[in-house]
Coordinates of C-alpha atoms and ligand atoms in Angstrom, one line a residue:
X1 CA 43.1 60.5 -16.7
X2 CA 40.6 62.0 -19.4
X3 CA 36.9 60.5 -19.6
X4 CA 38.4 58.4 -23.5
X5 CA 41.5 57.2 -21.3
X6 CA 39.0 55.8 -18.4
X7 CA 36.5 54.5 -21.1
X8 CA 39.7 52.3 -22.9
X9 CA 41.5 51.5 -19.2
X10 CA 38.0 50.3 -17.6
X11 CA 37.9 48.1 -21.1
X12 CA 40.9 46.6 -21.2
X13 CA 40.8 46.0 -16.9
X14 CA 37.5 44.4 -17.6
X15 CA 39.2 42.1 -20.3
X16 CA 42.2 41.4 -17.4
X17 CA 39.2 40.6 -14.7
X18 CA 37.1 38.3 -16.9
X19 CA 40.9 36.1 -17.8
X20 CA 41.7 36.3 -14.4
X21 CA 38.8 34.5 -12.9
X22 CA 38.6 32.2 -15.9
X23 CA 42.6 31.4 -15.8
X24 CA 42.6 31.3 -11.5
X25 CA 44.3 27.8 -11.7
X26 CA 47.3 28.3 -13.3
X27 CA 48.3 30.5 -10.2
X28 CA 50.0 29.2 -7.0
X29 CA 46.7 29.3 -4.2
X30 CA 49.9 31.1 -2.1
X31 CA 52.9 32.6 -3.4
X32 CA 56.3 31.3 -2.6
X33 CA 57.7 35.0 -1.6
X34 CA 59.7 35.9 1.8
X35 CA 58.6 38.9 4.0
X36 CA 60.2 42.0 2.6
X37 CA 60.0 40.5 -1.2
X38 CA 57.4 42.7 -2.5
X39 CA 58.3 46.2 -0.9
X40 CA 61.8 45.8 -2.1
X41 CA 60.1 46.1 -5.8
X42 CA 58.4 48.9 -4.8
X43 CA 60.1 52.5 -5.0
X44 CA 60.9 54.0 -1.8
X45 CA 59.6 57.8 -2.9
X46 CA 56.3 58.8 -4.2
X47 CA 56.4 60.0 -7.9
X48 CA 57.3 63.2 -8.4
X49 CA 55.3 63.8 -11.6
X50 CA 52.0 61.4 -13.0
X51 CA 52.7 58.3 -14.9
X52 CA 51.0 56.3 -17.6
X53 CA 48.3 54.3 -16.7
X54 CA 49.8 51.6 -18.8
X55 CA 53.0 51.4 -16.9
X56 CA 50.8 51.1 -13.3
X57 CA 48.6 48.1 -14.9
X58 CA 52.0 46.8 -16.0
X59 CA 53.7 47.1 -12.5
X60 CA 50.5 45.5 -10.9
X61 CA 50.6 42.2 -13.4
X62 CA 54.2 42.0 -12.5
X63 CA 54.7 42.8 -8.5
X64 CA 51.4 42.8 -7.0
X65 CA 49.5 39.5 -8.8
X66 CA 52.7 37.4 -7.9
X67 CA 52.5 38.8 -4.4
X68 CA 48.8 37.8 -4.1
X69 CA 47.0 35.2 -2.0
X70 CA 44.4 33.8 -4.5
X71 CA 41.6 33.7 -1.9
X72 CA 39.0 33.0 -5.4
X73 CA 41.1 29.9 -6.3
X74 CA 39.1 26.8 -6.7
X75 CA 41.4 25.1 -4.3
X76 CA 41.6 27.8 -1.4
X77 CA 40.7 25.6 1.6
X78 CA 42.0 27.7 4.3
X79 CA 40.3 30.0 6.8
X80 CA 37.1 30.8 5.6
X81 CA 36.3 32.0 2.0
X82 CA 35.9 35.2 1.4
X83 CA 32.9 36.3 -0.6
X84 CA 33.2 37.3 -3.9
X85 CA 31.3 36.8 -7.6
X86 CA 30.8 38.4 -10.7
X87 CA 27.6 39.6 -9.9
X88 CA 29.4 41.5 -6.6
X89 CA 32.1 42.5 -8.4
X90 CA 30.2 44.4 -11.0
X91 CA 28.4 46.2 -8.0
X92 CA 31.3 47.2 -6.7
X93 CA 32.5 48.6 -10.1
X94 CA 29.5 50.8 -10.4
X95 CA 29.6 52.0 -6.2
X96 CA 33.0 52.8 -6.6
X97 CA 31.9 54.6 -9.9
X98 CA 29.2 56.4 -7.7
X99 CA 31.7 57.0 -5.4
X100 CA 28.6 58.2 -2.7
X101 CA 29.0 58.4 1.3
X102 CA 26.0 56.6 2.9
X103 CA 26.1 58.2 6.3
X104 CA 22.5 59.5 6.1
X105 CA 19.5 59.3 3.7
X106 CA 19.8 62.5 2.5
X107 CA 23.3 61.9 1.2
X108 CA 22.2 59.4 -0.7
X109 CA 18.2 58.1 -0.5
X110 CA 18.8 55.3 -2.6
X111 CA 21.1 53.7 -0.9
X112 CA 19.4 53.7 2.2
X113 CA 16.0 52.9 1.0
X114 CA 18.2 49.8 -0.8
X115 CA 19.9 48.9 2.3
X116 CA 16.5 48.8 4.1
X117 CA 15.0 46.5 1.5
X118 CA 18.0 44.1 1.7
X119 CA 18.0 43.5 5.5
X120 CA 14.5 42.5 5.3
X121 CA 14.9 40.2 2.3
X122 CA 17.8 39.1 4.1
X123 CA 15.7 38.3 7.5
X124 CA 12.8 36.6 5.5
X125 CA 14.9 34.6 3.2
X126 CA 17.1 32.9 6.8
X127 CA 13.7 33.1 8.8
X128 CA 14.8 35.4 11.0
X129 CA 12.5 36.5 14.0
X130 CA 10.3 39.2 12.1
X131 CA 10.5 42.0 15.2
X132 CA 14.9 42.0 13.9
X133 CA 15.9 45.4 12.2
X134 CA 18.8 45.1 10.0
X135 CA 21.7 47.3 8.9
X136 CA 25.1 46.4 7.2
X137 CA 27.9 46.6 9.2
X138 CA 31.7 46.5 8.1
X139 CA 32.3 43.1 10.1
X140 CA 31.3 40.8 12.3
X141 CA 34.0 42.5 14.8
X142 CA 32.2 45.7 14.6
X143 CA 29.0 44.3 14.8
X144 CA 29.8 42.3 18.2
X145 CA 31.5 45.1 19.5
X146 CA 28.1 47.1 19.0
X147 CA 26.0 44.8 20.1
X148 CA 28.2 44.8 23.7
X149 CA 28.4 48.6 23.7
X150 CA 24.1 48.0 23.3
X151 CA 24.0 46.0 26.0
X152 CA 25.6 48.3 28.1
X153 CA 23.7 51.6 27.0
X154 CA 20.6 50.1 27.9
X155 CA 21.3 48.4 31.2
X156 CA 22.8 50.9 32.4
X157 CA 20.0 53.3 31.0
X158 CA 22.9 55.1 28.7
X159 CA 24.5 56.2 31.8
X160 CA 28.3 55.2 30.9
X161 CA 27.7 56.6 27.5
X162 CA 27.0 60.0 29.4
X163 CA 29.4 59.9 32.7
X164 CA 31.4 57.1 31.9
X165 CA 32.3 54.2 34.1
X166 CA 31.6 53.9 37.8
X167 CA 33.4 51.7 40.6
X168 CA 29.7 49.7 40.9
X169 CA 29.9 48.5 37.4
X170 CA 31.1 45.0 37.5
X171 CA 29.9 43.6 34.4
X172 CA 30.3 40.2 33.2
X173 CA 30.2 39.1 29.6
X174 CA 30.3 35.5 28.8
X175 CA 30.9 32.9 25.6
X176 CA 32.3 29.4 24.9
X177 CA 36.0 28.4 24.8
X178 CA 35.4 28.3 21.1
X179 CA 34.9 31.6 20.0
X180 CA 35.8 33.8 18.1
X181 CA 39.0 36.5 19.3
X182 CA 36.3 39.4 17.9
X183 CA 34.8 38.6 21.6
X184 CA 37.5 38.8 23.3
X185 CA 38.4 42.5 21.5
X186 CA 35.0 43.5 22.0
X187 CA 35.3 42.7 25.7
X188 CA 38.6 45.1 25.5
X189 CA 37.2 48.1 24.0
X190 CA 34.0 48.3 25.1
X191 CA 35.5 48.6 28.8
X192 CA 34.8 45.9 30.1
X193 CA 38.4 44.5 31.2
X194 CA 39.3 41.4 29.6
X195 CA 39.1 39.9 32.7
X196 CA 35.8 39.8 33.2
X197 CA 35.4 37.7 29.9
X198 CA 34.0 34.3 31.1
X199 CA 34.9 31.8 28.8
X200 CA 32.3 28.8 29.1
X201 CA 33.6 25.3 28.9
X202 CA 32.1 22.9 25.1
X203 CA 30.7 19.7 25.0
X204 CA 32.3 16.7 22.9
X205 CA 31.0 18.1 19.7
X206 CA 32.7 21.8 21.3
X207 CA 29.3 23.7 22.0
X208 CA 28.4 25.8 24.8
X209 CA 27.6 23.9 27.7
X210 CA 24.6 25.6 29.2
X211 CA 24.9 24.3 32.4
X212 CA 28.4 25.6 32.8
X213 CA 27.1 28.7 31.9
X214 CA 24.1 28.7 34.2
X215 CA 26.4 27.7 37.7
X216 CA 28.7 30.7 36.2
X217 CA 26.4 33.3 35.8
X218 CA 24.8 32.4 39.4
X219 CA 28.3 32.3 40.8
X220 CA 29.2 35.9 39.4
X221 CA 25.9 37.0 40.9
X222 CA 26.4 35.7 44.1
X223 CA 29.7 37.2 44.1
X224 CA 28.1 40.6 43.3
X225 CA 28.8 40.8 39.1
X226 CA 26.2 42.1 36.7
X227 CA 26.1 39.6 34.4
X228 CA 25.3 41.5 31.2
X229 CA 25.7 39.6 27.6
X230 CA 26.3 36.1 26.6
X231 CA 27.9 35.8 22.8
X232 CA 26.7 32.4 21.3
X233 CA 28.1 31.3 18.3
X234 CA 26.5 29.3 15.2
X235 CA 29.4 28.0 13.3
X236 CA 32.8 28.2 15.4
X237 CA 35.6 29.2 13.9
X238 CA 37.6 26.2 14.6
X239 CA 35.2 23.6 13.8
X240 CA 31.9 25.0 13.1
X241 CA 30.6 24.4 16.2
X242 CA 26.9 24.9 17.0
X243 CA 25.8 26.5 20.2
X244 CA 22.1 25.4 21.5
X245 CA 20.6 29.0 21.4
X246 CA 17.2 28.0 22.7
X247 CA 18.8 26.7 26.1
X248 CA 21.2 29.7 25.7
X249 CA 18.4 32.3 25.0
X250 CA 15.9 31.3 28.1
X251 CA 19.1 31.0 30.8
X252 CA 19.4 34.8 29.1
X253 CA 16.1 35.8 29.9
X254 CA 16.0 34.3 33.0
X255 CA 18.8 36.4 34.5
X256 CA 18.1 39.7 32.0
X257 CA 21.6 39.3 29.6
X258 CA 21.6 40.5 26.3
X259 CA 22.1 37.6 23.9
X260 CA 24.2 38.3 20.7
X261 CA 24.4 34.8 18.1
X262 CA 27.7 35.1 16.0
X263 CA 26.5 33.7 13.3
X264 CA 29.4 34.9 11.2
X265 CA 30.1 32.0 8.8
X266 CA 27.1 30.2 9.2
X267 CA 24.6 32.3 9.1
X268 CA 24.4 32.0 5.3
X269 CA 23.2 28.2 5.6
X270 CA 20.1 29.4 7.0
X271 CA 19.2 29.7 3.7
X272 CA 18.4 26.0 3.6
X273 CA 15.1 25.5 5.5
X274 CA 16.5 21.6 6.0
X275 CA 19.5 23.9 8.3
X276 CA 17.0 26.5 9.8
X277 CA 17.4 23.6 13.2
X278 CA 20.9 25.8 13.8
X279 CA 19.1 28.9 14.7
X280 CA 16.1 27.6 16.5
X281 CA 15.9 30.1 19.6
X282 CA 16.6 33.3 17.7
X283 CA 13.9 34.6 18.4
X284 CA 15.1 35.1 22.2
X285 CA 18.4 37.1 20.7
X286 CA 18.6 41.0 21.0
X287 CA 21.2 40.5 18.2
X288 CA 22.6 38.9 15.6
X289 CA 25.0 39.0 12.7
X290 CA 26.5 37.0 9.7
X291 CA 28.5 38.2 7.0
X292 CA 27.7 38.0 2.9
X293 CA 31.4 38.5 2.9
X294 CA 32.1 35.2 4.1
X295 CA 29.7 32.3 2.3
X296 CA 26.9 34.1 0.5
X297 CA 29.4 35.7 -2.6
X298 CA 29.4 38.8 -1.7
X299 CA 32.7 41.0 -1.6
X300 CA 34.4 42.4 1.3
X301 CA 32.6 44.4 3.5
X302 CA 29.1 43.6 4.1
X303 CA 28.2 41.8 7.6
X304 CA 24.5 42.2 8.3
X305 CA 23.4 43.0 11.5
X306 CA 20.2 43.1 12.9
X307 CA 18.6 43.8 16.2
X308 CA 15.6 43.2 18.0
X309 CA 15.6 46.9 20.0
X310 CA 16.3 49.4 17.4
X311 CA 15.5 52.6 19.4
X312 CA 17.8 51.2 22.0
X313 CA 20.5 50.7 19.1
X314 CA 20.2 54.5 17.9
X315 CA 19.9 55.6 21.3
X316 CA 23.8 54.6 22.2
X317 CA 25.3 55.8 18.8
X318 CA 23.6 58.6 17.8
X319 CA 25.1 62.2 16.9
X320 CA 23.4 65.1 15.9
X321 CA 25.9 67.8 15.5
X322 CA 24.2 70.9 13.4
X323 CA 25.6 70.4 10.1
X324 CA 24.1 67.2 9.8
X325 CA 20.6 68.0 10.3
X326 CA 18.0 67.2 7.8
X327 CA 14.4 68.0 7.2
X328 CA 13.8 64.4 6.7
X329 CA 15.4 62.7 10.2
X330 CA 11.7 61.7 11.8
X331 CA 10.8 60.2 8.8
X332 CA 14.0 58.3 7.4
X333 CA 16.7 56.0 8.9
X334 CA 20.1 57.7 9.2
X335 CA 22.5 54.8 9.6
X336 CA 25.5 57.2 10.8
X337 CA 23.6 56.1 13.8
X338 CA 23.0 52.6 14.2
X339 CA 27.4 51.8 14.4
X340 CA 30.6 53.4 14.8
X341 CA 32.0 55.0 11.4
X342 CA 30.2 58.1 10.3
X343 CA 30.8 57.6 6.8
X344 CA 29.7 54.4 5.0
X345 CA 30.1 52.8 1.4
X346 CA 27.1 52.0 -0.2
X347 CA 27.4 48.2 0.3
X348 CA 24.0 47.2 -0.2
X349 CA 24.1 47.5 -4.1
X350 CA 26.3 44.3 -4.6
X351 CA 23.7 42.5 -2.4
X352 CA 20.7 43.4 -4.4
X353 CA 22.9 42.4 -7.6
X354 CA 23.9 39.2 -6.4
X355 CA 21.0 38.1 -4.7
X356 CA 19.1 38.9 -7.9
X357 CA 21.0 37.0 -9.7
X358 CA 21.0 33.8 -8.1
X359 CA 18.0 34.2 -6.6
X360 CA 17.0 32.3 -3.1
X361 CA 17.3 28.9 -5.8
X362 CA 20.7 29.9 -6.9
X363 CA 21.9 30.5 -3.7
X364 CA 20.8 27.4 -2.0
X365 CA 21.6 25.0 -5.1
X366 CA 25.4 26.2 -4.2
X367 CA 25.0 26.1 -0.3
X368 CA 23.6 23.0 -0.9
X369 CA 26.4 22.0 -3.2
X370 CA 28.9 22.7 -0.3
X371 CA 27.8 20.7 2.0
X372 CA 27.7 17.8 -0.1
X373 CA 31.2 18.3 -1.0
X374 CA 32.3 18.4 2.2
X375 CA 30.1 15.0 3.3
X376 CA 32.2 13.8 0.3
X377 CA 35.3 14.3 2.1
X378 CA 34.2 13.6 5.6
X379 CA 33.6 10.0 4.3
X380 CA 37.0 9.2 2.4
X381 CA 38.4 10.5 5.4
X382 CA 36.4 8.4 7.3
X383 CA 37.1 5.4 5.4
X384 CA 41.0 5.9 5.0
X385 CA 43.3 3.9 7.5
X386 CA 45.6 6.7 8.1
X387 CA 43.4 10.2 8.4
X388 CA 40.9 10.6 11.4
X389 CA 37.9 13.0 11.4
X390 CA 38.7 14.9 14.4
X391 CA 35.1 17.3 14.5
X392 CA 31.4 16.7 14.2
X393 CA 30.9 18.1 10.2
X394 CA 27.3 19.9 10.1
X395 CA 28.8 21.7 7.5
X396 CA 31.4 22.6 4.8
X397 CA 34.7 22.4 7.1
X398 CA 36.3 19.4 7.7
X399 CA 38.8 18.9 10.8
X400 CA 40.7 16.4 9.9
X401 CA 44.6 14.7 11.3
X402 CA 46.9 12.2 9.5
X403 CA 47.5 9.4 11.8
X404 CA 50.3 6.9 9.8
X405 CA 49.5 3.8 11.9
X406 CA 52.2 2.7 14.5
X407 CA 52.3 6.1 15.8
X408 CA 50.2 6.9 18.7
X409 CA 52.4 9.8 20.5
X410 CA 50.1 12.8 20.4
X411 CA 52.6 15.3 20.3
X412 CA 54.2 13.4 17.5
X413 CA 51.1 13.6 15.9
X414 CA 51.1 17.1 16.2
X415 CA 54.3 17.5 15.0
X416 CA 53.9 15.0 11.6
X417 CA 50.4 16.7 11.0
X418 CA 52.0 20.4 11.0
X419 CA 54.8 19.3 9.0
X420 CA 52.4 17.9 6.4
X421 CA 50.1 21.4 6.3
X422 CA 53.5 23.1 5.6
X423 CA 54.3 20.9 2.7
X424 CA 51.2 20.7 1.0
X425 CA 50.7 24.6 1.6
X426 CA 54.4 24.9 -0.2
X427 CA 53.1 23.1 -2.7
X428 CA 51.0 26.2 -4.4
X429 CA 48.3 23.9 -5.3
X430 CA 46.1 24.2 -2.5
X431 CA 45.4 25.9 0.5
X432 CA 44.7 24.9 4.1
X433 CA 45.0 25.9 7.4
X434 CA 45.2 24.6 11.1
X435 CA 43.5 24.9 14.3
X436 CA 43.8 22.9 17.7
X437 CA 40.5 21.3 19.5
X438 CA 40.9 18.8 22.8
X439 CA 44.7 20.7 22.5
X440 CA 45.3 18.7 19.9
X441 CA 46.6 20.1 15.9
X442 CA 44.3 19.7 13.4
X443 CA 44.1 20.1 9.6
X444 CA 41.0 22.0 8.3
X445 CA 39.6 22.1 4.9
X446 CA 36.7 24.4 4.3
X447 CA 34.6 24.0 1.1
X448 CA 33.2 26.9 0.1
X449 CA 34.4 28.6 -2.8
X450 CA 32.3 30.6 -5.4
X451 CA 33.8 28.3 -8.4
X452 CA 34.7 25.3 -6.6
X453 CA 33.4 22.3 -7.9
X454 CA 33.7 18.7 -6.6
X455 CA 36.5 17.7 -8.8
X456 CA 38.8 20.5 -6.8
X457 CA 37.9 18.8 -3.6
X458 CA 38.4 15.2 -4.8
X459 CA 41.5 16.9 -6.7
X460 CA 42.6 18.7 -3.5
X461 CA 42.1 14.9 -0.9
X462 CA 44.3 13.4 -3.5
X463 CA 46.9 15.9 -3.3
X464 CA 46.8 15.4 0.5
X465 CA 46.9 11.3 0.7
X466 CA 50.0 11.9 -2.0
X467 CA 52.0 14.4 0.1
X468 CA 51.0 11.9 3.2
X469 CA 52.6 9.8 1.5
X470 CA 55.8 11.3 0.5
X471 CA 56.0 12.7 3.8
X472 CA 56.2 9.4 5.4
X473 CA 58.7 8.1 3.0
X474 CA 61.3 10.4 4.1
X475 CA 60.7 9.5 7.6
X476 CA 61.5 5.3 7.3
Ligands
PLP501 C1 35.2 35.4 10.6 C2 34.5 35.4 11.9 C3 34.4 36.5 12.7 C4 35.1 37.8 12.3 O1 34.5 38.4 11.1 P1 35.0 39.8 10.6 O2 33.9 40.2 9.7 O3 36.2 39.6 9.8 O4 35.2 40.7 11.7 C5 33.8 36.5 13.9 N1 33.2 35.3 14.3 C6 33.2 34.2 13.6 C7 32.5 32.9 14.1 C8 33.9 34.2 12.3 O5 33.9 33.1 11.6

């Protein structure tokens, strides 16, 4: 492709993206395709010889966007969202334009000194402890999985990094029955042995209860473990569960574990000083990470992680083979060192852009607007004779059941409520997805879409109640 045929393809892909956002609705949120639909489409060789740009932007309106999840629709109410606006995508234009590896300053000084800059506007703007260093990690897996690896480096004084593990280490890592799987893979590769995972039993509103973790850690002691990292979570994944990390952080420092907050999801709420409650503690953390790629409209990948003990950080991941020795490594940081891949994208341009252009206003106005649409919800749910609220709602995710009246068999229950998730999702016009809290199945809706407004959400309960409704017509 010559520099004119770019220059008319980036136009007419730019015309495509702008439509495409603008037009999101008249797409199903999920297609209605089977497993094996979209490969058969696809031609089983490689092309022998180039083809025309015009025939691949073809093929991708006609198989791929039908094969597509629309994770930007309005009405996307599953999972979490997945950060993404036009600000973000215009950064990622231009860094895939750049097309620069940011494994150390030198290969490119910019994006390093940018990446710096964004981690502390990042910290100041949540009112994170001021002693945290930040870098952006790929995910919030990575991140935890670094923070562990940490943890182990330095109480251990980097002696499994250098002779691997010993029949004395009996480590212990612990977190609450809600968290997230990324712990439990953590656990695995770091070495740990999965077994040696304590999971911590919740309170009603299914946060950490300290106590339970207190008699736990004392136990392992007494039975001769190291306990060596608690993972606390701000925001579960199930219900957006809030664990007390002040209570969490002194039990910490009384028996010397490494505290790493999850903050994943939540993390971007910070941004409200009214929600700064959920992070009260931080301060006692030796890490802590939340993704842009979640809430805050940034695309996939960018999870910021920041640490209290830098050196210790560097110390367990860094490299210095010869040919990547620079003049500049006292003075500069070299994030090739601070996680596991070498090579990095430069992911802290679309922050800069987006954060820019919202500024900390714009980005709290729409925080701000998701909560309020999902107290909208929590309240008609509240109110109607034949949903239940089945989760405290401190922010946008609403765990919610259908509960016709007359029937009180729980696994019924769990049967009608799974049935009506699979209709609604068939329907194409909105999203959702399920979890199970107190063992019990449970609808979630989460409200955080760059363009979704309150008339998607009021649009979306109404396509619930209806389906509801269908649904038990076919049963009488
Ligand atoms: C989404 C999520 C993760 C995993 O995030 P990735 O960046 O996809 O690895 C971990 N913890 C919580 C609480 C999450 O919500």
């Amino acid at each position: 492709m010559d520099n004119a045929a770019f220059r008319k393809n980036a136009h007419e892909l730019a015309d495509w993206m702008a439509d495409y956002l603008d037009g999101m609705e008249k797409y199903p949120v999920k297609p209605t395709i089977r497993p094996g639909d979209i490969k058969q489409l696809l031609p089983q060789e490689a092309p022998p010889s180039g083809e025309s740009f015009t025939e691949i932007f073809s093929d991708f309106q006609k198989i791929i966007i039908p094969g597509m999840t629309h994770w930007q629709h309005p009405q996307f109410f599953a999972y979490f969202p997945t950060g993404a606006s036009e600000p973000s995508i215009l950064a990622e234009m231009l860094t895939a334009t750049l097309g620069a590896q940011c494994m150390i300053w030198q290969t490119s000084p910019a994006a390093e000194e940018l990446e710096e800059r964004m981690m502390e506007w990042l910290r100041e703007m949540k009112g994170l402890p001021s002693h945290f260093t930040g870098v952006i990690q790929d995910s919030s897996s990575s991140s935890t999985l670094v923070a562990m690896l940490t943890a182990r480096e330095k109480k251990t004084n980097f002696a499994i990094n250098a002779r691997g593990f010993s029949k004395l280490d009996k480590f212990r890592i612990y977190t609450s029955t809600q968290a997230h799987s990324s712990v439990d893979k953590a656990v695995k590769i770091a070495g740990f042995g999965i077994d040696n995972l304590v999971k911590v039993a919740v309170d009603t509103d299914f946060a950490m209860e300290t106590d339970a973790l207190e008699n736990a850690i004392q136990q392992d002691i007494a039975s001769g473990y190291v306990p060596l990292c608690v993972v606390a979570t701000i925001g579960t994944t199930s219900s957006t569960a809030i664990d007390p990390i002040e209570k969490i952080g002194l039990i910490c420092k009384k028996y010397g574990c490494w505290l790493h907050i999850d903050a994943s999801y939540a993390g971007t709420a910070l941004l409200l000083p009214e929600m700064r409650w959920m992070g009260e503690g931080t301060e006692l953390a030796d890490s802590y990470v939340f993704n842009p790629h979640k809430w805050m409209f940034t695309n996939f990948d960018c999870s910021a992680y920041f640490v209290a003990d830098k050196a210790s950080l560097i110390k367990t991941f860094s490299i210095l083979p010869e040919y990547l020795k620079t003049p500049e490594d006292q003075l500069v940081n070299n994030y090739r060192d601070w996680g596991i891949p070498l090579g990095r994208r430069f992911r802290a341009l679309k922050l800069w852009f987006v954060i820019r252009t919202y500024g900390i206003s714009g980005l709290q106005e729409k925080i701000r607007e998701h909560l309020a649409f999902a107290n909208w919800l929590k309240n008609r749910i509240a109110l109607h004779p034949s949903f239940e609220i089945m989760a405290p709602v401190p922010l946008n995710l609403v765990c919610f059941r259908w509960k016709p009246t007359g029937i009180e068999e729980e696994a019924q229950l769990d049967k009608l409520n799974q049935q009506l998730l699979e209709r609604l999702n068939a329907s194409g016009k909105i999203l959702l997805t399920q979890t199970r809290l107190n063992d019990r199945y449970v609808i979630r809706f989460v409200a955080g879409q760059t363009h979704t407004r309150l008339e998607h959400v009021m649009k979306g309960w109404q396509i619930i109640t209806n389906e509801a409704q269908e649904l038990a017509k076919s049963l009488s």
